[in-house]
Structure formats: C-alpha cells, structure tokens
Amino acid sequence: EIMRSDWSSDVCSSDLTEIGASETEDKTFWAKWTVAEYSVNLNVNGGTLAENLTEYTYGEGAVLPEPHKDGYNFAGWFDNAECEGTAVTEITAKDFGNKEYWAKWAENGYSVTLNTNGGTLAENLTEYTYGEGAVLPVPSRDNYTFEGWFDNAECEGTAVTEISAQDMGNKVYWAKWKTNEYVIRFVNYNNRLLQKTNVEFGKRPEYTGAVPEKDADDKYTYTFSGWSPAITSVAGDATYTAQFE
C-alpha cells in the first residue's frame, strides 16, 4: 500500500486540499505519494532481543530478529498468541498493515554423564531439562563409602547432589569413594586381646605387638608359631588367634 500525501497543482511542488469558490479556470492536479510505514510488535514471551524491530516500510519489508532466552531454544515467531500454524521469519516487501508476533520457545534438554569410578547405579541419569533440574542418584560399591559427585575428575571442591532448575548445559560428574576400614583383632590362645586396629579394605594387616607367649605346663613348653587363620588382605572384620607348638 502506498499512501497519498496530498494534491499539487505544479508537479507536486506545493500542497493543495481544495478549489476555492472564486476559481474559474480549468485545473490539473498531480497526486503526491509517500511510502507507508507500519508498526511491528514483538512479544518475546520471557526472552530478550539484542535489537528490537518496531516498524517496517511497505516495499522493503523486514527480517524478524531472533530473540534469546536462557535454557530454551527459539522455535520461531507466530502471528497468534498460541504460537500455532507456520512460523514467520520475515515481513515481505508486499506485506502491509501493522504486524504483531509472538515468540515460541522449546525447553532445552541437556546430557548428564556420571562416571562411577568402579561403582554401580541402580538407575542411571543421562539427561535433564532446564527449568526442572534433577537429583543425582547415589551409586554403590562393595567395600567403599560414597562421598559424593564432583564436577572434576580429581573430585576436589564441593560435592554436587542435584542439578538445579536454573542450571543449563551438559553436565559431567565423577564419583568419589572412601575405602572402608575393618576391625582386625589379634588375640592370644586364651582369647586375650593383643592388638586391635582398623585396616583399609584390600590391605594386609600387620601385628606390631610383642611376640605372643604361652606359659609352660608340667609337660610342655610353648613357642609361638603363627596365626590362625593365616593373615590375608582385609575383606572384612577379622580375628587372628596366636598358635603355639
């Protein structure tokens, strides 16, 4: 649409709006035109625009700018508040009239990678959605105590228990474990406690006390000959009893 600006009697050099009552000569007038401009209203629906578009000119049209919203993917501009139908990317040179558009958003889904470092998960977590977040599952590992998930392979800093609703981006976490300790007891032949220590799983316990003794009787004298059962790497609480010959 091109809008008429006014009439002129001299090739659009001056504007006229009427013929006076005293005029008697033949008249010739020329129409003067200006290109119409129309308004554009962009409803960003929670997003932001680096540069807004508020108007366009007939014959030129305009490209609709792309908005941004944390945690969401832009799914297009639509000519209705329900964001139904076909997305609009531009106003064409042939379009005319005021325009209004609404931004449509799709929630971002992000990946989650859980490095269990030898543990197991009853149920894995592989993704989360912005605006919802997720609670990190607790893994298990025989003979180890779980000390939390960390965002670095060295498991330094503060443990993470959940992904918040405001978090975004792909996430990678590492499980930190503490080796369980077990109670190891060394006792004499008469069950008298000689030594009691806590030893980590997988390590071999060591008796560091005095050599166990057993008093001689009327028939025999006794010499310490070792422990029963034979000492092995720790796999749980254990008691070793002094043996004599």
Short mmCIF file of C-alpha atoms in Angstrom, two decimals:
data_model
loop_
_atom_site.label_atom_id
_atom_site.label_comp_id
_atom_site.label_asym_id
_atom_site.label_seq_id
_atom_site.Cartn_x
_atom_site.Cartn_y
_atom_site.Cartn_z
CA GLU A 1 0.00 0.00 0.00
CA ILE A 2 1.31 3.44 -0.93
CA MET A 3 -0.40 6.33 0.80
CA ARG A 4 -1.35 9.60 -0.90
CA SER A 5 0.19 12.58 0.81
CA ASP A 6 -1.68 15.40 -0.96
CA TRP A 7 -2.58 17.07 -4.26
CA SER A 8 -0.40 19.63 -6.07
CA SER A 9 -1.14 21.97 -8.99
CA ASP A 10 2.53 22.17 -10.08
CA VAL A 11 4.04 18.68 -10.35
CA CYS A 12 3.84 18.19 -6.57
CA SER A 13 5.69 21.44 -5.76
CA SER A 14 3.01 22.67 -3.36
CA ASP A 15 0.17 21.03 -1.45
CA LEU A 16 -3.50 21.71 -2.19
CA THR A 17 -6.58 20.44 -0.41
CA GLU A 18 -9.45 22.35 -2.08
CA ILE A 19 -10.53 24.60 -5.00
CA GLY A 20 -11.65 27.99 -3.88
CA ALA A 21 -15.22 29.21 -4.63
CA SER A 22 -13.90 32.07 -6.80
CA GLU A 23 -11.74 29.85 -9.02
CA THR A 24 -12.99 29.76 -12.70
CA GLU A 25 -10.14 28.29 -14.78
CA ASP A 26 -9.62 24.62 -15.72
CA LYS A 27 -7.44 22.87 -13.18
CA THR A 28 -4.93 20.00 -13.40
CA PHE A 29 -3.63 18.34 -10.27
CA TRP A 30 -0.99 15.72 -9.54
CA ALA A 31 -1.20 13.23 -6.68
CA LYS A 32 1.82 13.03 -4.44
CA TRP A 33 2.60 9.74 -2.71
CA THR A 34 4.73 8.64 0.25
CA VAL A 35 5.59 5.06 1.13
CA ALA A 36 3.57 3.78 4.07
CA GLU A 37 5.24 2.65 7.28
CA TYR A 38 3.63 0.19 9.69
CA SER A 39 4.23 -0.79 13.27
CA VAL A 40 5.67 -4.13 14.42
CA ASN A 41 5.04 -5.51 17.92
CA LEU A 42 7.21 -8.46 19.00
CA ASN A 43 6.05 -10.35 22.11
CA VAL A 44 9.21 -12.15 23.30
CA ASN A 45 7.42 -14.27 25.96
CA GLY A 46 10.20 -14.04 28.52
CA GLY A 47 13.05 -13.70 26.06
CA THR A 48 15.24 -10.75 25.15
CA LEU A 49 16.18 -9.03 21.89
CA ALA A 50 19.61 -7.61 21.16
CA GLU A 51 17.91 -5.26 18.70
CA ASN A 52 14.18 -4.74 18.55
CA LEU A 53 12.07 -4.26 15.41
CA THR A 54 9.25 -1.74 15.85
CA GLU A 55 8.31 -0.76 12.28
CA TYR A 56 8.72 -1.64 8.64
CA THR A 57 8.22 0.09 5.30
CA TYR A 58 5.97 -1.17 2.52
CA GLY A 59 8.05 -2.26 -0.47
CA GLU A 60 11.02 -3.12 1.72
CA GLY A 61 9.70 -5.47 4.39
CA ALA A 62 11.94 -6.62 7.26
CA VAL A 63 13.66 -9.69 8.67
CA LEU A 64 12.41 -10.60 12.15
CA PRO A 65 15.26 -10.65 14.72
CA GLU A 66 15.99 -13.80 16.73
CA PRO A 67 15.44 -13.47 20.49
CA HIS A 68 17.28 -15.29 23.28
CA LYS A 69 16.02 -16.98 26.43
CA ASP A 70 18.26 -18.84 28.88
CA GLY A 71 17.60 -22.56 28.83
CA TYR A 72 15.34 -22.51 25.79
CA ASN A 73 15.60 -22.95 22.04
CA PHE A 74 13.84 -20.36 19.91
CA ALA A 75 11.15 -22.11 17.85
CA GLY A 76 10.02 -19.16 15.72
CA TRP A 77 7.72 -16.14 15.54
CA PHE A 78 3.99 -16.73 15.13
CA ASP A 79 1.12 -14.40 14.28
CA ASN A 80 -1.01 -15.68 17.18
CA ALA A 81 -0.51 -15.88 20.95
CA GLU A 82 -0.98 -19.67 20.90
CA CYS A 83 2.01 -19.95 18.52
CA GLU A 84 0.14 -22.27 16.21
CA GLY A 85 0.50 -22.64 12.47
CA THR A 86 3.54 -21.70 10.40
CA ALA A 87 6.45 -19.76 11.86
CA VAL A 88 7.19 -16.33 10.31
CA THR A 89 10.78 -15.32 9.60
CA GLU A 90 10.26 -12.06 7.73
CA ILE A 91 7.81 -9.42 6.62
CA THR A 92 7.85 -9.43 2.81
CA ALA A 93 8.10 -6.39 0.57
CA LYS A 94 4.45 -6.96 -0.46
CA ASP A 95 3.12 -7.10 3.11
CA PHE A 96 1.26 -4.14 4.54
CA GLY A 97 -0.55 -3.30 7.76
CA ASN A 98 0.55 -3.33 11.37
CA LYS A 99 2.06 -6.63 12.48
CA GLU A 100 2.20 -8.47 15.80
CA TYR A 101 4.12 -11.66 16.51
CA TRP A 102 4.70 -13.98 19.47
CA ALA A 103 7.91 -15.90 20.21
CA LYS A 104 7.65 -19.65 20.71
CA TRP A 105 10.17 -21.45 22.96
CA ALA A 106 11.17 -25.09 23.39
CA GLU A 107 12.80 -26.26 26.62
CA ASN A 108 16.42 -27.25 26.31
CA GLY A 109 17.34 -30.81 27.20
CA TYR A 110 20.95 -31.39 28.31
CA SER A 111 23.03 -34.54 28.71
CA VAL A 112 24.35 -35.88 32.02
CA THR A 113 27.39 -38.18 32.21
CA LEU A 114 28.04 -39.95 35.51
CA ASN A 115 31.49 -41.53 35.92
CA THR A 116 31.00 -44.02 38.75
CA ASN A 117 34.72 -44.85 39.16
CA GLY A 118 34.09 -48.52 39.84
CA GLY A 119 30.63 -48.16 41.34
CA THR A 120 27.23 -49.16 40.01
CA LEU A 121 23.92 -47.34 39.63
CA ALA A 122 20.53 -48.92 40.17
CA GLU A 123 19.13 -46.28 37.82
CA ASN A 124 21.30 -44.04 35.65
CA LEU A 125 20.69 -40.35 34.90
CA THR A 126 21.53 -39.37 31.32
CA GLU A 127 19.70 -36.08 30.77
CA TYR A 128 17.84 -33.23 32.42
CA THR A 129 15.60 -30.37 31.35
CA TYR A 130 16.20 -26.71 32.06
CA GLY A 131 13.58 -25.40 34.48
CA GLU A 132 13.23 -28.80 36.15
CA GLY A 133 16.75 -29.94 37.06
CA ALA A 134 17.41 -33.40 38.51
CA VAL A 135 18.59 -35.16 41.67
CA LEU A 136 21.79 -37.15 41.18
CA PRO A 137 21.40 -40.85 42.06
CA VAL A 138 23.55 -42.49 44.75
CA PRO A 139 25.84 -45.26 43.42
CA SER A 140 27.08 -48.24 45.35
CA ARG A 141 30.41 -50.09 45.51
CA ASP A 142 31.36 -53.05 47.65
CA ASN A 143 33.76 -52.16 50.46
CA TYR A 144 33.65 -48.44 49.68
CA THR A 145 31.65 -45.49 51.04
CA PHE A 146 30.28 -42.97 48.55
CA GLU A 147 31.42 -39.41 49.34
CA GLY A 148 29.59 -37.53 46.59
CA TRP A 149 29.60 -36.43 42.96
CA PHE A 150 32.14 -33.85 41.80
CA ASP A 151 32.44 -31.80 38.61
CA ASN A 152 36.11 -32.71 38.14
CA ALA A 153 38.00 -35.99 37.79
CA GLU A 154 40.15 -35.16 40.83
CA CYS A 155 36.97 -34.98 42.96
CA GLU A 156 38.05 -31.71 44.53
CA GLY A 157 35.85 -28.89 45.79
CA THR A 158 32.23 -29.17 46.87
CA ALA A 159 30.16 -32.28 46.25
CA VAL A 160 27.09 -31.92 44.00
CA THR A 161 23.82 -33.56 44.97
CA GLU A 162 21.50 -32.14 42.34
CA ILE A 163 21.21 -30.14 39.15
CA SER A 164 19.14 -27.06 39.93
CA ALA A 165 16.22 -25.80 37.87
CA GLN A 166 18.37 -22.80 36.87
CA ASP A 167 21.31 -24.90 35.63
CA MET A 168 21.94 -25.30 31.93
CA GLY A 169 24.47 -27.00 29.69
CA ASN A 170 25.71 -30.59 29.51
CA LYS A 171 26.97 -31.96 32.82
CA VAL A 172 29.74 -34.45 33.70
CA TYR A 173 30.31 -35.74 37.24
CA TRP A 174 32.74 -38.14 38.93
CA ALA A 175 32.01 -40.33 41.95
CA LYS A 176 34.33 -40.06 44.94
CA TRP A 177 34.88 -43.10 47.13
CA LYS A 178 36.43 -43.73 50.51
CA THR A 179 37.83 -47.18 51.17
CA ASN A 180 36.05 -48.92 54.04
CA GLU A 181 38.08 -49.84 57.11
CA TYR A 182 37.53 -53.06 59.04
CA VAL A 183 38.35 -54.07 62.60
CA ILE A 184 41.26 -56.51 62.83
CA ARG A 185 41.90 -58.22 66.17
CA PHE A 186 44.91 -60.25 67.25
CA VAL A 187 44.28 -62.40 70.32
CA ASN A 188 46.32 -64.87 72.33
CA TYR A 189 45.49 -68.55 72.68
CA ASN A 190 43.24 -67.71 75.66
CA ASN A 191 41.38 -65.00 73.71
CA ARG A 192 43.18 -62.18 75.46
CA LEU A 193 43.31 -59.18 73.16
CA LEU A 194 46.81 -58.40 71.96
CA GLN A 195 46.14 -55.77 69.29
CA LYS A 196 43.11 -54.10 67.69
CA THR A 197 43.39 -51.88 64.60
CA ASN A 198 41.31 -50.53 61.74
CA VAL A 199 42.71 -51.53 58.36
CA GLU A 200 41.53 -50.48 54.91
CA PHE A 201 39.91 -52.98 52.61
CA GLY A 202 42.45 -54.74 50.42
CA LYS A 203 45.44 -54.05 52.67
CA ARG A 204 47.31 -56.74 54.55
CA PRO A 205 47.13 -56.33 58.35
CA GLU A 206 50.32 -56.42 60.38
CA TYR A 207 50.80 -57.41 64.00
CA THR A 208 53.21 -54.98 65.67
CA GLY A 209 52.98 -56.04 69.32
CA ALA A 210 55.19 -58.25 71.48
CA VAL A 211 55.59 -61.87 70.46
CA PRO A 212 52.69 -63.81 71.98
CA GLU A 213 53.57 -66.16 74.85
CA LYS A 214 52.05 -69.19 76.46
CA ASP A 215 53.17 -70.40 79.87
CA ALA A 216 54.81 -73.79 80.10
CA ASP A 217 52.97 -76.56 81.94
CA ASP A 218 54.17 -79.78 83.61
CA LYS A 219 54.73 -81.47 80.27
CA TYR A 220 55.47 -78.84 77.65
CA THR A 221 56.99 -75.50 76.88
CA TYR A 222 55.44 -73.48 74.09
CA THR A 223 56.80 -71.42 71.22
CA PHE A 224 54.74 -69.04 69.10
CA SER A 225 54.32 -70.50 65.62
CA GLY A 226 51.96 -68.06 63.80
CA TRP A 227 48.36 -67.04 63.47
CA SER A 228 45.14 -68.82 62.69
CA PRO A 229 43.70 -68.30 60.19
CA ALA A 230 46.62 -67.26 58.02
CA ILE A 231 46.84 -63.50 57.56
CA THR A 232 45.37 -62.27 54.25
CA SER A 233 44.34 -58.97 52.70
CA VAL A 234 41.43 -57.37 54.52
CA ALA A 235 37.99 -58.21 53.19
CA GLY A 236 36.01 -57.55 56.37
CA ASP A 237 36.30 -57.70 60.16
CA ALA A 238 38.66 -60.50 61.22
CA THR A 239 40.20 -62.10 64.31
CA TYR A 240 43.59 -63.85 64.30
CA THR A 241 44.49 -66.21 67.13
CA ALA A 242 48.07 -66.92 68.22
CA GLN A 243 49.22 -70.51 67.66
CA PHE A 244 51.91 -72.37 69.59
CA GLU A 245 53.93 -75.52 69.17
#
